[in-house]
Amino acid sequence: MPRITPKSPETAQGSVKQGYEMFETRFGIIPEPLRMLSVSPALFDIQLARSNYFASQSNLSFSLLAHIRYMAARQLEYRFCTDLNKAILEKQGATEADFKAMEADPTQCLLEENEGAMLAFVVKAMKDPASITDQDVDALREFGWTDRDMVDAMAQGVSMIDHAIMMQVFDMNPHCLI
């Protein structure tokens, strides 16, 4: 039982209700981290704006974003987002063998080479931020990535940290029902 009382779809109002409806329509579920944020409508709105940004204004593909979230959540042992993004990637054709290969070497993913390089960069940076060198950044630029793209990718990865911790603190359901 959660330590906080998130808004239910029946009691949600305003932007929380609209956000719930959007996720229900797009994914068939209301993600548990979003339900958690429903107790703070301003934070809910920030998360919704962030989701909308990545869906419509970022240069990063939906598949790359799902790969980043999967690998970041897995590293953080954030079960809900690991399971959710694994399900998304499975719908794109990923198999258990693909996950094992990617977990051993992020460049061994179901992405184009440039996106695999970005995924590997984010994974490396999250494991050891001080390990990133000018050469790592330059290599991404050689693939055509911009500074904005790199910041967007890192923001997507590190955004798992706050939700992973908050989900544990507030004893939210870690199971993804997708």
PDB file of C-alpha atoms in Angstrom:
ATOM      1  CA  MET A   1       0.000   0.000   0.000  1.00  0.00           C
ATOM      2  CA  PRO A   2       1.522   3.368  -0.981  1.00  0.00           C
ATOM      3  CA  ARG A   3       2.531   5.792   1.752  1.00  0.00           C
ATOM      4  CA  ILE A   4       0.850   8.586  -0.219  1.00  0.00           C
ATOM      5  CA  THR A   5      -2.563   8.742  -1.870  1.00  0.00           C
ATOM      6  CA  PRO A   6      -2.266   9.368  -5.603  1.00  0.00           C
ATOM      7  CA  LYS A   7      -5.244  10.665  -7.525  1.00  0.00           C
ATOM      8  CA  SER A   8      -7.330   7.922  -9.073  1.00  0.00           C
ATOM      9  CA  PRO A   9      -8.576   8.302 -12.649  1.00  0.00           C
ATOM     10  CA  GLU A  10     -12.035   8.881 -11.173  1.00  0.00           C
ATOM     11  CA  THR A  11     -10.956  11.715  -8.845  1.00  0.00           C
ATOM     12  CA  ALA A  12      -8.327  13.327 -11.087  1.00  0.00           C
ATOM     13  CA  GLN A  13      -9.079  16.813 -12.335  1.00  0.00           C
ATOM     14  CA  GLY A  14      -7.557  19.350 -14.704  1.00  0.00           C
ATOM     15  CA  SER A  15      -4.162  18.548 -16.154  1.00  0.00           C
ATOM     16  CA  VAL A  16      -3.852  15.390 -14.054  1.00  0.00           C
ATOM     17  CA  LYS A  17      -7.041  14.034 -15.610  1.00  0.00           C
ATOM     18  CA  GLN A  18      -5.866  15.071 -19.095  1.00  0.00           C
ATOM     19  CA  GLY A  19      -2.477  13.438 -18.528  1.00  0.00           C
ATOM     20  CA  TYR A  20      -4.059  10.235 -17.308  1.00  0.00           C
ATOM     21  CA  GLU A  21      -6.313  10.135 -20.373  1.00  0.00           C
ATOM     22  CA  MET A  22      -3.366  10.755 -22.705  1.00  0.00           C
ATOM     23  CA  PHE A  23      -1.339   7.878 -21.235  1.00  0.00           C
ATOM     24  CA  GLU A  24      -4.362   5.559 -21.191  1.00  0.00           C
ATOM     25  CA  THR A  25      -4.916   6.323 -24.880  1.00  0.00           C
ATOM     26  CA  ARG A  26      -1.250   6.018 -25.942  1.00  0.00           C
ATOM     27  CA  PHE A  27      -0.110   3.122 -23.768  1.00  0.00           C
ATOM     28  CA  GLY A  28      -3.194   1.560 -22.218  1.00  0.00           C
ATOM     29  CA  ILE A  29      -1.948   2.288 -18.687  1.00  0.00           C
ATOM     30  CA  ILE A  30      -1.280   5.158 -16.340  1.00  0.00           C
ATOM     31  CA  PRO A  31       2.374   4.745 -15.354  1.00  0.00           C
ATOM     32  CA  GLU A  32       2.835   4.385 -11.609  1.00  0.00           C
ATOM     33  CA  PRO A  33       5.436   7.208 -11.437  1.00  0.00           C
ATOM     34  CA  LEU A  34       2.873   9.529 -13.030  1.00  0.00           C
ATOM     35  CA  ARG A  35       0.248   8.436 -10.505  1.00  0.00           C
ATOM     36  CA  MET A  36       2.757   9.185  -7.760  1.00  0.00           C
ATOM     37  CA  LEU A  37       3.295  12.718  -9.087  1.00  0.00           C
ATOM     38  CA  SER A  38      -0.466  13.342  -9.235  1.00  0.00           C
ATOM     39  CA  VAL A  39      -0.361  14.423  -5.585  1.00  0.00           C
ATOM     40  CA  SER A  40       1.648  17.462  -6.720  1.00  0.00           C
ATOM     41  CA  PRO A  41      -0.097  18.895  -9.802  1.00  0.00           C
ATOM     42  CA  ALA A  42       2.784  21.272 -10.576  1.00  0.00           C
ATOM     43  CA  LEU A  43       5.322  18.407 -10.629  1.00  0.00           C
ATOM     44  CA  PHE A  44       2.837  16.323 -12.615  1.00  0.00           C
ATOM     45  CA  ASP A  45       2.636  19.133 -15.193  1.00  0.00           C
ATOM     46  CA  ILE A  46       6.433  19.334 -15.389  1.00  0.00           C
ATOM     47  CA  GLN A  47       6.654  15.574 -16.025  1.00  0.00           C
ATOM     48  CA  LEU A  48       3.888  15.761 -18.622  1.00  0.00           C
ATOM     49  CA  ALA A  49       5.643  18.650 -20.389  1.00  0.00           C
ATOM     50  CA  ARG A  50       8.865  16.642 -20.321  1.00  0.00           C
ATOM     51  CA  SER A  51       7.109  13.607 -21.829  1.00  0.00           C
ATOM     52  CA  ASN A  52       5.517  15.781 -24.502  1.00  0.00           C
ATOM     53  CA  TYR A  53       8.883  17.383 -25.300  1.00  0.00           C
ATOM     54  CA  PHE A  54      10.537  14.024 -25.894  1.00  0.00           C
ATOM     55  CA  ALA A  55       7.550  12.826 -27.925  1.00  0.00           C
ATOM     56  CA  SER A  56       7.439  15.805 -30.266  1.00  0.00           C
ATOM     57  CA  GLN A  57      10.424  18.153 -30.097  1.00  0.00           C
ATOM     58  CA  SER A  58      13.509  16.075 -29.386  1.00  0.00           C
ATOM     59  CA  ASN A  59      15.663  14.683 -32.211  1.00  0.00           C
ATOM     60  CA  LEU A  60      15.938  11.373 -30.342  1.00  0.00           C
ATOM     61  CA  SER A  61      13.800   8.542 -31.714  1.00  0.00           C
ATOM     62  CA  PHE A  62      11.130   6.832 -29.640  1.00  0.00           C
ATOM     63  CA  SER A  63      13.168   3.634 -29.829  1.00  0.00           C
ATOM     64  CA  LEU A  64      16.392   5.290 -28.646  1.00  0.00           C
ATOM     65  CA  LEU A  65      14.517   6.906 -25.755  1.00  0.00           C
ATOM     66  CA  ALA A  66      13.050   3.530 -24.748  1.00  0.00           C
ATOM     67  CA  HIS A  67      16.526   1.945 -24.913  1.00  0.00           C
ATOM     68  CA  ILE A  68      17.955   4.741 -22.735  1.00  0.00           C
ATOM     69  CA  ARG A  69      15.150   4.422 -20.178  1.00  0.00           C
ATOM     70  CA  TYR A  70      15.498   0.633 -20.115  1.00  0.00           C
ATOM     71  CA  MET A  71      19.262   0.672 -19.567  1.00  0.00           C
ATOM     72  CA  ALA A  72      19.139   3.515 -17.023  1.00  0.00           C
ATOM     73  CA  ALA A  73      16.281   1.932 -15.075  1.00  0.00           C
ATOM     74  CA  ARG A  74      18.030  -1.433 -15.102  1.00  0.00           C
ATOM     75  CA  GLN A  75      21.228   0.124 -13.772  1.00  0.00           C
ATOM     76  CA  LEU A  76      19.215   1.823 -10.997  1.00  0.00           C
ATOM     77  CA  GLU A  77      17.266  -1.369 -10.256  1.00  0.00           C
ATOM     78  CA  TYR A  78      14.097   0.608 -10.981  1.00  0.00           C
ATOM     79  CA  ARG A  79      11.773  -2.259 -11.716  1.00  0.00           C
ATOM     80  CA  PHE A  80       8.710  -0.396 -12.988  1.00  0.00           C
ATOM     81  CA  CYS A  81      10.561   1.471 -15.749  1.00  0.00           C
ATOM     82  CA  THR A  82      12.756  -1.521 -16.537  1.00  0.00           C
ATOM     83  CA  ASP A  83       9.655  -3.643 -17.117  1.00  0.00           C
ATOM     84  CA  LEU A  84       7.720  -0.917 -18.956  1.00  0.00           C
ATOM     85  CA  ASN A  85      10.534  -0.135 -21.369  1.00  0.00           C
ATOM     86  CA  LYS A  86      11.362  -3.805 -21.837  1.00  0.00           C
ATOM     87  CA  ALA A  87       7.733  -4.325 -22.902  1.00  0.00           C
ATOM     88  CA  ILE A  88       8.009  -1.385 -25.317  1.00  0.00           C
ATOM     89  CA  LEU A  89      11.212  -2.809 -26.805  1.00  0.00           C
ATOM     90  CA  GLU A  90       9.689  -6.285 -27.055  1.00  0.00           C
ATOM     91  CA  LYS A  91       6.843  -4.776 -29.081  1.00  0.00           C
ATOM     92  CA  GLN A  92       9.567  -3.459 -31.396  1.00  0.00           C
ATOM     93  CA  GLY A  93      10.945  -6.978 -31.785  1.00  0.00           C
ATOM     94  CA  ALA A  94      13.583  -7.280 -29.045  1.00  0.00           C
ATOM     95  CA  THR A  95      14.193 -10.781 -27.689  1.00  0.00           C
ATOM     96  CA  GLU A  96      15.802 -12.024 -24.466  1.00  0.00           C
ATOM     97  CA  ALA A  97      19.002 -12.597 -26.442  1.00  0.00           C
ATOM     98  CA  ASP A  98      18.885  -8.959 -27.614  1.00  0.00           C
ATOM     99  CA  PHE A  99      18.533  -7.731 -24.025  1.00  0.00           C
ATOM    100  CA  LYS A 100      21.435  -9.867 -22.816  1.00  0.00           C
ATOM    101  CA  ALA A 101      23.654  -8.614 -25.643  1.00  0.00           C
ATOM    102  CA  MET A 102      22.714  -4.970 -25.036  1.00  0.00           C
ATOM    103  CA  GLU A 103      23.249  -5.290 -21.282  1.00  0.00           C
ATOM    104  CA  ALA A 104      26.747  -6.664 -21.907  1.00  0.00           C
ATOM    105  CA  ASP A 105      27.532  -4.050 -24.577  1.00  0.00           C
ATOM    106  CA  PRO A 106      25.091  -1.180 -25.198  1.00  0.00           C
ATOM    107  CA  THR A 107      26.265  -0.831 -28.800  1.00  0.00           C
ATOM    108  CA  GLN A 108      24.791  -4.316 -29.408  1.00  0.00           C
ATOM    109  CA  CYS A 109      21.254  -2.956 -29.494  1.00  0.00           C
ATOM    110  CA  LEU A 110      18.466  -2.854 -32.057  1.00  0.00           C
ATOM    111  CA  LEU A 111      19.369   0.675 -33.102  1.00  0.00           C
ATOM    112  CA  GLU A 112      21.280   2.291 -35.931  1.00  0.00           C
ATOM    113  CA  GLU A 113      25.006   2.699 -35.245  1.00  0.00           C
ATOM    114  CA  ASN A 114      24.718   6.395 -34.355  1.00  0.00           C
ATOM    115  CA  GLU A 115      21.925   5.687 -31.858  1.00  0.00           C
ATOM    116  CA  GLY A 116      23.866   2.774 -30.380  1.00  0.00           C
ATOM    117  CA  ALA A 117      26.783   5.143 -29.818  1.00  0.00           C
ATOM    118  CA  MET A 118      24.474   7.573 -28.007  1.00  0.00           C
ATOM    119  CA  LEU A 119      23.057   4.768 -25.863  1.00  0.00           C
ATOM    120  CA  ALA A 120      26.567   3.587 -24.942  1.00  0.00           C
ATOM    121  CA  PHE A 121      27.517   7.176 -24.057  1.00  0.00           C
ATOM    122  CA  VAL A 122      24.555   7.569 -21.682  1.00  0.00           C
ATOM    123  CA  VAL A 123      25.194   4.195 -20.042  1.00  0.00           C
ATOM    124  CA  LYS A 124      28.893   5.000 -19.570  1.00  0.00           C
ATOM    125  CA  ALA A 125      28.106   8.461 -18.202  1.00  0.00           C
ATOM    126  CA  MET A 126      25.562   7.143 -15.729  1.00  0.00           C
ATOM    127  CA  LYS A 127      27.946   4.453 -14.461  1.00  0.00           C
ATOM    128  CA  ASP A 128      30.846   6.872 -14.052  1.00  0.00           C
ATOM    129  CA  PRO A 129      30.241  10.521 -15.005  1.00  0.00           C
ATOM    130  CA  ALA A 130      33.921  11.382 -14.536  1.00  0.00           C
ATOM    131  CA  SER A 131      34.883   8.801 -17.172  1.00  0.00           C
ATOM    132  CA  ILE A 132      33.463  10.898 -20.022  1.00  0.00           C
ATOM    133  CA  THR A 133      36.169  12.561 -22.095  1.00  0.00           C
ATOM    134  CA  ASP A 134      36.288  15.121 -24.877  1.00  0.00           C
ATOM    135  CA  GLN A 135      36.844  12.182 -27.224  1.00  0.00           C
ATOM    136  CA  ASP A 136      33.514  10.636 -26.164  1.00  0.00           C
ATOM    137  CA  VAL A 137      31.679  13.857 -26.969  1.00  0.00           C
ATOM    138  CA  ASP A 138      33.594  14.340 -30.229  1.00  0.00           C
ATOM    139  CA  ALA A 139      32.738  10.781 -31.293  1.00  0.00           C
ATOM    140  CA  LEU A 140      29.036  11.570 -30.920  1.00  0.00           C
ATOM    141  CA  ARG A 141      29.482  14.752 -32.942  1.00  0.00           C
ATOM    142  CA  GLU A 142      31.094  12.665 -35.699  1.00  0.00           C
ATOM    143  CA  PHE A 143      27.855  10.657 -35.802  1.00  0.00           C
ATOM    144  CA  GLY A 144      25.971  13.925 -36.334  1.00  0.00           C
ATOM    145  CA  TRP A 145      24.697  14.399 -32.800  1.00  0.00           C
ATOM    146  CA  THR A 146      24.417  17.963 -31.504  1.00  0.00           C
ATOM    147  CA  ASP A 147      25.040  19.299 -28.026  1.00  0.00           C
ATOM    148  CA  ARG A 148      21.272  19.494 -27.564  1.00  0.00           C
ATOM    149  CA  ASP A 149      20.911  15.827 -28.544  1.00  0.00           C
ATOM    150  CA  MET A 150      23.546  14.805 -25.996  1.00  0.00           C
ATOM    151  CA  VAL A 151      21.914  16.850 -23.237  1.00  0.00           C
ATOM    152  CA  ASP A 152      18.483  15.447 -24.158  1.00  0.00           C
ATOM    153  CA  ALA A 153      19.795  11.872 -24.032  1.00  0.00           C
ATOM    154  CA  MET A 154      21.492  12.407 -20.682  1.00  0.00           C
ATOM    155  CA  ALA A 155      18.389  14.119 -19.287  1.00  0.00           C
ATOM    156  CA  GLN A 156      16.304  11.110 -20.318  1.00  0.00           C
ATOM    157  CA  GLY A 157      18.689   8.724 -18.571  1.00  0.00           C
ATOM    158  CA  VAL A 158      19.225  10.613 -15.339  1.00  0.00           C
ATOM    159  CA  SER A 159      15.522  11.398 -15.013  1.00  0.00           C
ATOM    160  CA  MET A 160      15.137   7.792 -13.885  1.00  0.00           C
ATOM    161  CA  ILE A 161      17.011   8.586 -10.659  1.00  0.00           C
ATOM    162  CA  ASP A 162      14.378  10.762  -8.981  1.00  0.00           C
ATOM    163  CA  HIS A 163      11.495   8.454  -9.836  1.00  0.00           C
ATOM    164  CA  ALA A 164      13.438   5.326  -8.830  1.00  0.00           C
ATOM    165  CA  ILE A 165      14.093   6.761  -5.376  1.00  0.00           C
ATOM    166  CA  MET A 166      10.636   8.281  -4.895  1.00  0.00           C
ATOM    167  CA  MET A 167       8.892   5.043  -5.909  1.00  0.00           C
ATOM    168  CA  GLN A 168      10.781   3.241  -3.123  1.00  0.00           C
ATOM    169  CA  VAL A 169      10.307   5.978  -0.526  1.00  0.00           C
ATOM    170  CA  PHE A 170       6.547   6.130  -1.066  1.00  0.00           C
ATOM    171  CA  ASP A 171       6.189   2.346  -1.506  1.00  0.00           C
ATOM    172  CA  MET A 172       4.539   2.638  -4.894  1.00  0.00           C
ATOM    173  CA  ASN A 173       3.660  -0.504  -6.842  1.00  0.00           C
ATOM    174  CA  PRO A 174       6.830  -1.586  -8.690  1.00  0.00           C
ATOM    175  CA  HIS A 175       4.951  -3.866 -11.097  1.00  0.00           C
ATOM    176  CA  CYS A 176       4.268  -2.779 -14.634  1.00  0.00           C
ATOM    177  CA  LEU A 177       0.931  -4.075 -15.858  1.00  0.00           C
ATOM    178  CA  ILE A 178       1.477  -3.635 -19.589  1.00  0.00           C
TER     179      ILE A 178
END
